Amino acid sequence: MTLAPTHCRPWTRRRSLHLAAAAIAMPTLLLTARAQPNAGRRLTPAQTEGPFYPVAWPTDSDADLLVNGAAARYAKGRAATVEGTLTDAEGRALRGAVVEIWQCDADGHYHHPGDGGRADSTFQGAGRATVDAQGQWRFRTIRPVAYGGRTPHIHLKVRLGTRELLTTQLYIEGEPANERDFLWQRLSVADRAALTVPFMAEPQGGFGARLPIVVAA
Ligand SMILES: [Fe+2]
């Protein structure tokens, strides 16, 4: 038994039009869902770059700030491993992205003309780490110290190719000077929690800190 063409044709055409409309709408819906930056993890809050971003990166700009070129290992301050993850809002590792940090030496001086060029030449002061396939990055540096009214902090910037994805600052959990810091005070409770991490004493000496970074990529 066959259906009369005059009977089925209008229904088939209408159904086809519906299917075509759905097919056109579907990618839009998928794109909308994937484009929601807060659909998954909360994005790491941004903070000001501050006045001491390196004017020129040192020849040695690797992830070990305790050894600057051929100089002897920096012996001041308290050594720390600062590491973490870098993912997008959906938890995907941003392999190949670069995390930059810069901070003052143990006496509170930056390698920057604006800070009088007083920083210890044996402290690298700034470094870069490339994010691996698991989204991990890692630095060797010193536990940050206070200077000029600022609570201890480390500046961070995240780059992916030519794009700058985030500039922010990391703080020490339990540091009394945080409460008096004008930039830390501006953060919401949730943003303070995202940027303020414990510096835990490690069995082999020094400190360890972990910061998960989430960016819209
Ligand atoms: Fe600073």
XYZ file of C-alpha atoms and ligand atoms in Angstrom:
218
model
C 0.000 0.000 0.000
C 1.297 3.416 -0.915
C 0.357 6.792 0.472
C -1.147 9.185 -1.939
C 1.483 11.790 -2.870
C -1.023 14.570 -2.461
C -1.598 13.383 1.127
C 1.979 12.953 2.316
C 3.783 15.705 0.474
C 2.588 18.701 2.560
C 3.341 16.841 5.858
C 6.787 15.787 4.637
C 7.633 19.290 3.491
C 6.488 20.776 6.802
C 8.490 18.197 8.774
C 11.552 18.841 6.641
C 11.252 22.547 7.278
C 11.071 21.895 11.035
C 14.111 19.637 10.901
C 16.026 22.198 8.850
C 15.121 24.934 11.328
C 16.248 22.753 14.232
C 19.501 21.943 12.462
C 20.166 25.652 11.953
C 19.263 26.481 15.562
C 21.310 23.680 17.156
C 24.822 25.037 16.510
C 23.702 28.385 17.879
C 22.474 26.734 21.064
C 25.693 24.740 21.426
C 27.813 27.816 20.869
C 25.780 29.749 23.421
C 26.248 27.032 26.016
C 29.992 26.763 25.392
C 30.500 30.515 25.357
C 29.220 31.005 28.910
C 32.487 31.764 30.763
C 31.018 30.969 34.163
C 29.219 27.854 33.016
C 31.848 25.724 34.777
C 34.549 26.933 37.115
C 34.700 30.410 38.565
C 37.163 32.655 36.718
C 40.221 33.847 38.631
C 39.753 37.548 39.421
C 41.978 40.144 37.743
C 43.978 42.792 39.571
C 46.096 45.733 38.515
C 49.494 45.121 36.929
C 51.101 47.679 39.239
C 54.069 49.903 38.364
C 56.843 47.288 38.323
C 56.152 44.958 35.392
C 59.597 44.258 33.897
C 60.716 46.914 31.420
C 63.124 44.379 29.959
C 63.067 40.695 30.756
C 66.325 39.322 32.127
C 68.448 37.120 29.889
C 67.670 34.385 32.362
C 63.893 34.482 32.548
C 63.162 30.864 33.378
C 60.989 29.537 36.195
C 63.778 29.428 38.812
C 64.032 32.930 40.263
C 66.558 31.772 42.870
C 69.297 31.425 40.239
C 69.901 34.411 37.979
C 72.204 33.533 35.105
C 75.679 32.618 36.300
C 75.250 34.285 39.709
C 75.406 32.257 42.881
C 72.095 31.002 44.185
C 70.082 33.763 45.883
C 70.482 33.154 49.606
C 68.205 35.785 51.117
C 64.566 35.331 52.019
C 62.743 32.059 52.418
C 62.663 29.756 49.406
C 59.262 28.741 48.091
C 57.796 26.606 45.360
C 54.825 28.400 43.839
C 52.855 26.243 41.466
C 49.379 25.532 40.239
C 47.140 24.742 37.345
C 45.872 26.764 34.406
C 42.558 25.760 32.888
C 39.658 27.298 31.054
C 36.221 27.577 32.639
C 35.391 24.039 31.559
C 38.468 22.603 33.246
C 40.523 22.030 30.105
C 44.284 22.385 30.548
C 45.718 25.321 28.590
C 48.821 23.532 27.375
C 51.453 25.870 25.965
C 50.153 28.967 27.723
C 52.740 30.970 29.661
C 52.490 32.086 33.278
C 54.694 35.043 34.199
C 55.493 36.130 37.739
C 57.394 39.131 39.057
C 58.057 40.163 42.638
C 60.442 42.147 44.836
C 63.566 40.678 46.392
C 63.811 39.842 50.088
C 64.639 43.496 50.843
C 61.532 44.777 49.059
C 63.108 45.977 45.792
C 61.997 45.288 42.207
C 64.247 45.068 39.169
C 62.689 48.197 37.726
C 63.933 51.754 37.087
C 60.916 53.010 38.992
C 62.222 51.265 42.098
C 65.662 52.866 41.865
C 67.546 49.881 40.451
C 68.269 48.662 43.978
C 67.176 45.044 43.558
C 69.692 42.317 44.310
C 71.251 41.209 41.008
C 71.408 37.615 42.220
C 67.616 37.457 42.506
C 66.001 36.925 39.119
C 62.914 38.913 40.106
C 60.761 37.737 37.179
C 60.261 34.470 35.363
C 58.140 32.518 32.948
C 56.759 28.984 33.103
C 55.113 27.104 30.247
C 51.960 25.182 31.098
C 52.268 21.459 30.439
C 49.734 18.998 29.023
C 48.189 18.479 32.456
C 47.763 22.236 32.914
C 50.555 22.469 35.498
C 53.010 25.340 35.999
C 55.731 25.750 38.655
C 58.223 28.328 39.938
C 61.066 28.359 42.449
C 61.229 31.728 44.171
C 61.018 33.294 47.632
C 58.041 33.666 49.891
C 56.991 37.248 49.064
C 57.697 40.047 51.508
C 55.986 43.334 52.285
C 57.263 46.623 50.863
C 56.089 50.226 50.764
C 52.726 49.668 52.412
C 51.868 46.590 50.371
C 51.184 43.219 51.917
C 53.362 40.361 50.597
C 52.263 39.407 47.090
C 53.444 37.955 43.801
C 52.311 39.465 40.489
C 51.098 37.067 37.806
C 50.215 37.371 34.166
C 48.886 34.674 31.819
C 49.539 34.715 28.081
C 48.321 32.370 25.372
C 50.104 33.087 22.111
C 49.767 36.800 21.499
C 46.771 37.108 23.810
C 47.029 38.351 27.394
C 44.398 36.393 29.322
C 44.853 37.560 32.900
C 46.836 39.875 35.159
C 46.462 39.398 38.886
C 48.249 39.051 42.227
C 48.723 36.167 44.673
C 48.552 36.678 48.453
C 49.543 34.680 51.534
C 46.741 33.183 53.604
C 46.878 34.278 57.255
C 49.130 37.267 56.541
C 48.021 40.020 58.978
C 49.042 42.813 56.560
C 46.429 41.633 54.044
C 43.709 43.408 56.007
C 45.556 46.739 55.618
C 46.417 46.348 51.930
C 44.424 48.688 49.676
C 44.291 46.219 46.797
C 43.433 43.166 48.905
C 40.691 45.197 50.628
C 39.033 45.848 47.252
C 38.507 42.132 46.627
C 35.203 40.483 47.425
C 35.234 37.631 49.922
C 35.124 35.117 47.069
C 37.897 36.886 45.163
C 40.100 37.015 48.271
C 39.631 33.273 48.644
C 40.609 32.741 45.006
C 43.864 34.715 45.259
C 44.970 34.098 48.872
C 46.658 30.748 49.389
C 48.546 29.056 52.230
C 52.342 28.934 52.100
C 52.927 25.579 53.766
C 56.271 24.688 55.359
C 57.751 21.747 53.442
C 59.601 18.835 55.079
C 62.778 19.558 53.084
C 62.659 23.256 54.041
C 61.122 26.288 52.423
C 57.471 26.731 51.565
C 54.990 25.450 49.037
C 51.964 27.267 47.635
C 49.401 26.233 45.031
C 47.191 28.523 42.989
C 44.609 27.134 40.561
C 44.093 29.692 37.775
C 40.940 29.643 35.652
C 40.687 31.920 32.624
C 38.285 32.522 29.766
C 40.290 31.242 26.820
Fe 54.024 44.618 43.741
